[in-house]
Short mmCIF file of C-alpha atoms in Angstrom, two decimals:
data_model
loop_
_atom_site.label_atom_id
_atom_site.label_comp_id
_atom_site.label_asym_id
_atom_site.label_seq_id
_atom_site.Cartn_x
_atom_site.Cartn_y
_atom_site.Cartn_z
CA MET A 222 92.32 224.57 218.43
CA ASN A 223 89.88 221.64 218.39
CA LYS A 224 89.47 222.06 222.14
CA TRP A 225 88.23 225.63 221.76
CA ILE A 226 85.81 224.66 218.97
CA TYR A 227 84.40 221.96 221.23
CA VAL A 228 83.91 224.45 224.09
CA LEU A 229 82.24 226.90 221.74
CA LEU A 230 79.81 224.25 220.47
CA ILE A 231 78.85 223.27 224.04
CA CYS A 232 78.20 226.91 224.99
CA THR A 233 76.15 227.46 221.86
CA PHE A 234 74.08 224.32 222.58
CA PHE A 235 73.19 225.37 226.12
CA SER A 236 72.54 228.97 225.03
CA CYS A 237 70.04 227.82 222.36
CA LYS A 238 68.46 225.42 224.84
CA GLU A 239 67.96 228.21 227.37
CA GLU A 240 66.47 230.48 224.70
CA ALA A 241 64.09 227.74 223.62
CA LYS A 242 63.08 227.12 227.24
CA LYS A 243 62.57 230.85 227.77
CA SER A 244 60.38 231.15 224.65
CA VAL A 245 58.23 228.25 225.82
CA GLU A 246 57.80 229.68 229.31
CA GLU A 247 56.94 233.22 228.18
CA PRO A 248 53.15 233.72 228.30
CA LYS A 249 51.39 234.47 225.04
CA GLN A 250 50.49 238.11 224.67
CA ASP A 251 46.76 238.79 225.02
CA LEU A 252 45.74 240.78 221.96
CA LYS A 253 42.55 241.95 223.68
CA SER A 254 44.54 243.54 226.50
CA LEU A 255 47.06 245.05 224.11
CA ALA A 256 44.19 246.69 222.20
CA GLY A 257 42.74 248.08 225.43
CA PHE A 258 39.82 245.67 225.89
CA LYS A 259 39.16 244.63 229.48
CA GLU A 260 36.77 241.92 230.60
CA VAL A 261 33.61 243.28 232.21
CA LYS A 262 33.10 241.41 235.45
CA ASP A 263 30.10 243.21 236.96
CA ILE A 264 27.60 242.13 234.35
CA GLN A 265 24.95 239.41 234.27
CA LEU A 266 25.36 237.18 231.23
CA TYR A 267 23.50 234.06 230.22
CA GLY A 268 26.62 232.79 228.53
CA GLY A 269 29.96 233.87 227.14
CA SER A 270 32.05 236.84 228.24
CA LEU A 271 32.10 240.56 227.55
CA TYR A 272 35.13 242.74 226.84
CA ARG A 273 35.00 246.53 226.76
CA LEU A 274 37.15 249.22 225.25
CA GLU A 275 36.08 252.02 227.53
CA SER A 276 36.64 254.97 225.22
CA TYR A 277 37.59 254.40 221.60
CA PRO A 278 39.73 257.37 220.45
CA SER A 279 38.06 257.91 217.09
CA LYS A 280 39.08 260.73 214.77
CA PHE A 281 35.63 260.61 213.17
CA ILE A 282 33.11 260.63 216.02
CA LYS A 283 32.91 261.38 219.72
CA SER A 284 34.68 258.73 221.77
CA ARG A 285 32.48 256.07 223.35
CA PRO A 286 32.68 252.55 224.78
CA VAL A 287 32.72 249.51 222.50
CA ASP A 288 31.76 246.06 223.80
CA VAL A 289 32.71 242.71 222.33
CA TRP A 290 30.76 239.62 223.34
CA LEU A 291 32.58 236.31 222.96
CA PRO A 292 30.81 232.94 223.12
CA LYS A 293 31.67 230.33 225.70
CA ASN A 294 34.73 228.34 224.65
CA TYR A 295 35.84 231.13 222.31
CA SER A 296 39.01 229.90 220.62
CA GLU A 297 41.70 231.68 218.65
CA ASP A 298 42.00 228.53 216.57
CA TYR A 299 38.66 229.27 214.92
CA ASN A 300 37.41 232.20 212.84
CA TYR A 301 34.04 233.65 213.86
CA ALA A 302 31.48 235.71 211.97
CA VAL A 303 30.89 239.22 213.33
CA VAL A 304 27.65 241.08 214.00
CA TYR A 305 28.10 244.82 214.58
CA MET A 306 25.24 246.27 216.63
CA HIS A 307 24.29 249.83 217.52
CA ASP A 308 23.13 250.97 220.99
CA GLY A 309 25.64 248.60 222.56
CA GLN A 310 24.75 249.38 226.16
CA MET A 311 21.26 247.93 225.62
CA LEU A 312 22.26 244.47 224.43
CA PHE A 313 23.25 242.26 227.35
CA ASP A 314 22.17 243.18 230.88
CA ALA A 315 18.84 244.77 231.77
CA SER A 316 20.06 245.64 235.27
CA GLN A 317 22.46 248.18 233.72
CA THR A 318 20.17 249.84 231.14
CA TRP A 319 18.14 253.02 231.55
CA ASN A 320 14.78 251.26 231.08
CA LYS A 321 15.71 247.93 232.69
CA GLN A 322 15.26 246.13 229.36
CA GLU A 323 17.77 244.41 227.08
CA TRP A 324 18.03 242.67 223.73
CA GLU A 325 19.10 239.36 225.35
CA VAL A 326 21.80 239.00 222.73
CA ASP A 327 23.90 236.61 224.78
CA GLU A 328 20.87 234.43 225.54
CA TRP A 329 19.83 234.07 221.91
CA ALA A 330 23.37 233.72 220.58
CA THR A 331 24.21 230.99 223.07
CA LYS A 332 21.00 229.06 222.39
CA LEU A 333 21.12 229.33 218.60
CA VAL A 334 24.76 228.29 218.36
CA GLY A 335 24.13 225.50 220.86
CA GLU A 336 21.26 224.20 218.71
CA ASP A 337 23.47 224.42 215.61
CA LEU A 338 21.03 226.81 213.91
CA VAL A 339 23.62 229.49 213.10
CA LYS A 340 27.31 229.73 212.41
CA ASP A 341 29.56 230.69 215.34
CA PHE A 342 29.78 234.45 215.78
CA ILE A 343 30.81 237.29 218.06
CA VAL A 344 28.96 240.56 218.65
CA VAL A 345 30.46 244.04 218.63
CA GLY A 346 28.25 246.55 220.43
CA ILE A 347 28.83 250.25 219.79
CA HIS A 348 27.48 252.36 222.65
CA ASN A 349 25.35 255.34 221.76
CA ILE A 350 25.56 258.82 223.24
CA SER A 351 21.94 259.79 223.83
CA ASP A 352 22.28 263.51 223.11
CA ILE A 353 23.77 262.94 219.67
CA ARG A 354 22.31 259.53 218.78
CA TRP A 355 20.03 260.92 216.06
CA PHE A 356 22.90 262.78 214.41
CA ASP A 357 25.09 259.66 214.46
CA LEU A 358 22.50 257.26 213.09
CA PHE A 359 20.52 259.21 210.49
CA PRO A 360 21.43 258.08 206.93
CA GLU A 361 23.15 261.30 206.05
CA ASN A 362 23.15 261.12 202.26
CA ALA A 363 19.36 260.76 202.22
CA ILE A 364 19.29 264.49 202.98
CA ASN A 365 20.38 265.08 199.38
CA TYR A 366 16.91 263.95 198.31
CA LEU A 367 15.27 266.85 200.13
CA SER A 368 14.68 270.20 198.48
CA LYS A 369 16.69 273.17 199.65
CA GLU A 370 13.70 274.47 201.56
CA GLU A 371 13.14 271.09 203.21
CA GLN A 372 16.78 270.88 204.21
CA GLU A 373 16.64 274.33 205.74
CA SER A 374 13.59 273.36 207.76
CA LEU A 375 15.04 270.04 208.93
CA ALA A 376 15.09 271.37 212.49
CA ASP A 377 11.29 271.19 212.39
CA TYR A 378 11.52 267.41 211.99
CA ASN A 379 14.30 266.47 214.39
CA GLY A 380 13.42 268.97 217.09
CA LYS A 381 16.86 270.61 217.13
CA SER A 382 17.44 274.23 216.20
CA ASP A 383 20.93 273.47 214.94
CA TYR A 384 22.33 270.19 213.71
CA GLU A 385 25.33 268.57 212.08
CA LEU A 386 24.68 265.12 210.73
CA GLN A 387 27.34 262.53 211.54
CA GLY A 388 26.06 259.44 209.74
CA ASN A 389 28.96 259.34 207.29
CA ASN A 390 31.51 259.87 210.04
CA TYR A 391 29.83 257.14 212.09
CA LEU A 392 30.31 254.74 209.18
CA ASN A 393 33.89 255.93 208.71
CA PHE A 394 34.50 255.04 212.35
CA LEU A 395 32.84 251.66 211.96
CA VAL A 396 34.50 250.64 208.69
CA LYS A 397 37.87 252.40 208.81
CA GLU A 398 38.70 252.27 212.52
CA LEU A 399 36.63 249.74 214.45
CA LYS A 400 36.46 246.86 211.97
CA PRO A 401 40.24 246.83 211.37
CA LEU A 402 40.76 246.79 215.14
CA ILE A 403 38.33 243.89 215.59
CA ASP A 404 39.88 242.01 212.66
CA LYS A 405 43.38 242.11 214.15
CA THR A 406 42.38 241.68 217.80
CA PHE A 407 39.88 238.83 217.64
CA SER A 408 39.78 235.58 215.72
CA VAL A 409 37.24 236.49 213.06
CA SER A 410 36.51 236.01 209.39
CA THR A 411 37.03 239.37 207.73
CA ASP A 412 35.12 238.86 204.47
CA LYS A 413 31.71 240.39 203.86
CA SER A 414 29.95 237.02 203.87
CA ASN A 415 30.75 236.86 207.58
CA THR A 416 30.27 240.53 208.46
CA PHE A 417 26.84 241.87 209.39
CA VAL A 418 25.26 244.95 210.91
CA MET A 419 22.12 245.15 213.04
CA GLY A 420 20.09 247.75 214.89
CA SER A 421 16.63 248.97 215.82
CA SER A 422 14.75 252.21 215.19
CA MET A 423 17.38 254.76 214.08
CA GLY A 424 19.84 251.86 214.32
CA GLY A 425 17.69 250.11 211.73
CA LEU A 426 18.09 253.05 209.39
CA MET A 427 21.85 253.09 210.00
CA SER A 428 22.10 249.36 209.31
CA MET A 429 20.35 249.84 205.96
CA TYR A 430 22.68 252.77 205.30
CA ALA A 431 25.79 250.76 206.19
CA VAL A 432 25.07 247.98 203.70
CA SER A 433 24.16 250.58 201.06
CA GLU A 434 27.29 252.69 201.49
CA TYR A 435 29.66 249.76 202.05
CA PRO A 436 28.22 246.76 200.18
CA ASP A 437 31.71 245.26 199.86
CA VAL A 438 32.15 245.28 203.65
CA PHE A 439 28.79 244.08 204.95
CA GLY A 440 27.13 240.95 203.64
CA GLY A 441 23.83 241.63 205.34
CA ALA A 442 21.82 243.92 207.57
CA ALA A 443 19.04 243.43 210.11
CA CYS A 444 16.83 246.50 210.49
CA ILE A 445 14.41 246.00 213.37
CA SER A 446 11.49 248.39 213.91
CA THR A 447 13.16 250.61 211.34
CA HIS A 448 12.34 254.26 211.98
CA TRP A 449 11.13 255.13 208.48
CA VAL A 450 9.70 258.35 209.91
CA GLY A 451 13.29 259.57 210.14
CA ALA A 452 12.65 261.85 213.11
CA LYS A 453 9.60 262.90 215.09
CA PRO A 454 6.33 261.67 213.57
CA GLY A 455 4.25 264.43 211.97
CA ASP A 456 1.63 265.08 209.34
CA ILE A 457 4.07 266.94 207.10
CA ASN A 458 7.36 265.08 206.99
CA PRO A 459 9.49 264.72 203.82
CA LEU A 460 12.07 262.43 205.45
CA PRO A 461 10.47 259.05 204.65
CA GLU A 462 10.27 259.88 200.94
CA ALA A 463 13.88 261.06 200.95
CA ILE A 464 14.98 257.83 202.65
CA PHE A 465 13.11 255.67 200.15
CA LYS A 466 14.50 257.56 197.18
CA TYR A 467 17.98 257.04 198.60
CA MET A 468 17.26 253.30 198.93
CA GLU A 469 16.01 253.11 195.35
CA ASP A 470 19.32 254.52 194.17
CA HIS A 471 21.79 252.95 196.60
CA LEU A 472 20.48 249.80 198.26
CA PRO A 473 22.55 246.98 196.70
CA LYS A 474 20.85 244.78 194.15
CA ALA A 475 20.07 241.19 195.06
CA GLY A 476 22.69 238.51 194.68
CA GLN A 477 25.30 239.05 197.37
CA HIS A 478 23.44 240.34 200.44
CA LYS A 479 20.78 239.41 202.97
CA LEU A 480 18.35 242.08 204.17
CA TYR A 481 16.03 241.70 207.14
CA PHE A 482 13.37 244.31 208.02
CA ASP A 483 10.54 244.10 210.53
CA TYR A 484 7.99 246.23 212.36
CA GLY A 485 5.20 246.11 214.93
CA ASN A 486 2.15 248.33 215.32
CA GLN A 487 2.17 249.62 218.90
CA THR A 488 3.71 252.78 220.46
CA LEU A 489 6.24 254.26 218.01
CA ASP A 490 5.92 251.22 215.75
CA GLN A 491 2.35 252.28 214.94
CA TYR A 492 3.80 254.67 212.36
CA TYR A 493 5.64 251.96 210.41
CA PRO A 494 3.02 249.66 208.78
CA GLN A 495 2.06 252.38 206.28
CA TYR A 496 5.56 252.21 204.81
CA ALA A 497 5.71 248.41 204.42
CA PRO A 498 4.40 248.37 200.82
CA ARG A 499 7.07 250.88 199.78
CA VAL A 500 9.81 248.81 201.36
CA ASP A 501 8.48 245.66 199.71
CA ALA A 502 8.39 247.39 196.33
CA ILE A 503 11.98 248.56 196.62
CA LEU A 504 13.18 245.07 197.56
CA GLU A 505 11.27 243.52 194.68
CA ALA A 506 12.65 246.08 192.21
CA LYS A 507 16.16 245.22 193.40
CA GLY A 508 15.54 241.56 192.61
CA TYR A 509 15.23 240.24 196.15
CA THR A 510 13.11 237.22 197.01
CA LYS A 511 12.10 235.76 200.36
CA ALA A 512 15.32 233.78 200.29
CA ASP A 513 17.49 236.87 200.70
CA ALA A 514 15.17 239.64 201.97
CA VAL A 515 12.17 239.80 204.30
CA ASN A 516 9.98 242.54 205.77
CA LEU A 517 8.10 240.94 208.64
CA PHE A 518 5.10 242.26 210.58
CA PHE A 519 4.62 241.46 214.27
CA GLU A 520 1.10 242.13 215.45
CA GLY A 521 0.78 243.84 218.81
CA LYS A 522 4.51 244.45 219.26
CA ASP A 523 5.76 247.83 220.42
CA HIS A 524 8.94 249.84 220.13
CA SER A 525 11.03 248.38 222.94
CA GLU A 526 13.80 245.96 223.77
CA ASN A 527 11.22 243.67 225.37
CA SER A 528 9.55 243.33 221.99
CA TRP A 529 12.80 242.98 220.06
CA ASN A 530 14.21 240.34 222.38
CA GLN A 531 11.17 238.15 221.75
CA ARG A 532 12.03 237.88 218.06
CA LEU A 533 15.79 238.39 217.93
CA ASN A 534 16.22 234.78 216.87
CA LYS A 535 14.61 235.56 213.51
CA PRO A 536 17.16 238.11 212.21
CA LEU A 537 20.06 236.13 213.67
CA VAL A 538 19.00 232.91 211.96
CA PHE A 539 18.19 234.76 208.75
CA LEU A 540 21.67 236.34 208.54
CA LEU A 541 23.77 233.57 210.07
CA ASP A 542 22.11 230.35 209.01
CA LYS A 543 24.52 227.61 208.03
#
């Protein structure tokens, strides 16, 4: 009897040892690959690496690519802040964009982190679909501040004879689908104090809209060359007033958020300086000071990535300063 117990113990010992050895030798599963993200090799980066989910199967909006930029020496032992950016295909490599310009996000992120001016962060870039970009990025609920007649004539302002706004669905995709995926796939801090949204032009409007609709999700927004016009510039255009009335009612009060706005005065940006006093008044009425909200003017700057990449350090430092 004792003999068989002894044999059983020996077998059990070697079995456990083999299992332990097997568990050590098995490679750790790559969460990025499991989620469908693949590293983009044919891209010119100043630093870091780029992973792409080629076609996110959203139930809210039309499927599109999503990019995630990771800094050099990205580690799963550390939790990073996250900056969600619109127009993702314009952020990293000018050789692959339609106008041969880029935001230089990887350049600025690498330099600012390297100089210890900002907390460590990753960037999530949501690609746009040019034909429906306006519908995706217009702050949809601002339409409620138009009269019935103005709503019916909205085609006169956006240049489309028929339209279906998707701003709320775009935010549903961002908050209810994409953010949970990023939170479980990458090593990030999930709280609002480490979650930001940034964009230019219509993306600036959507960034303002995101922090207004989901103030418990986003701790700050950077709205660069914000397209206060709302659509095509014109002498008779009720959209700016509707947008500002929406902001008066829904932009979060000061205390828990950081808001960055800016504008130039060339090309499409020439239409924005007239709205600066209204933006300033809204921020002041909400209790913001220069410590948590700015609306900066850049003389001679136009509406392009080449202008935005010259000052991208300012919104990044403003939102992500240590």
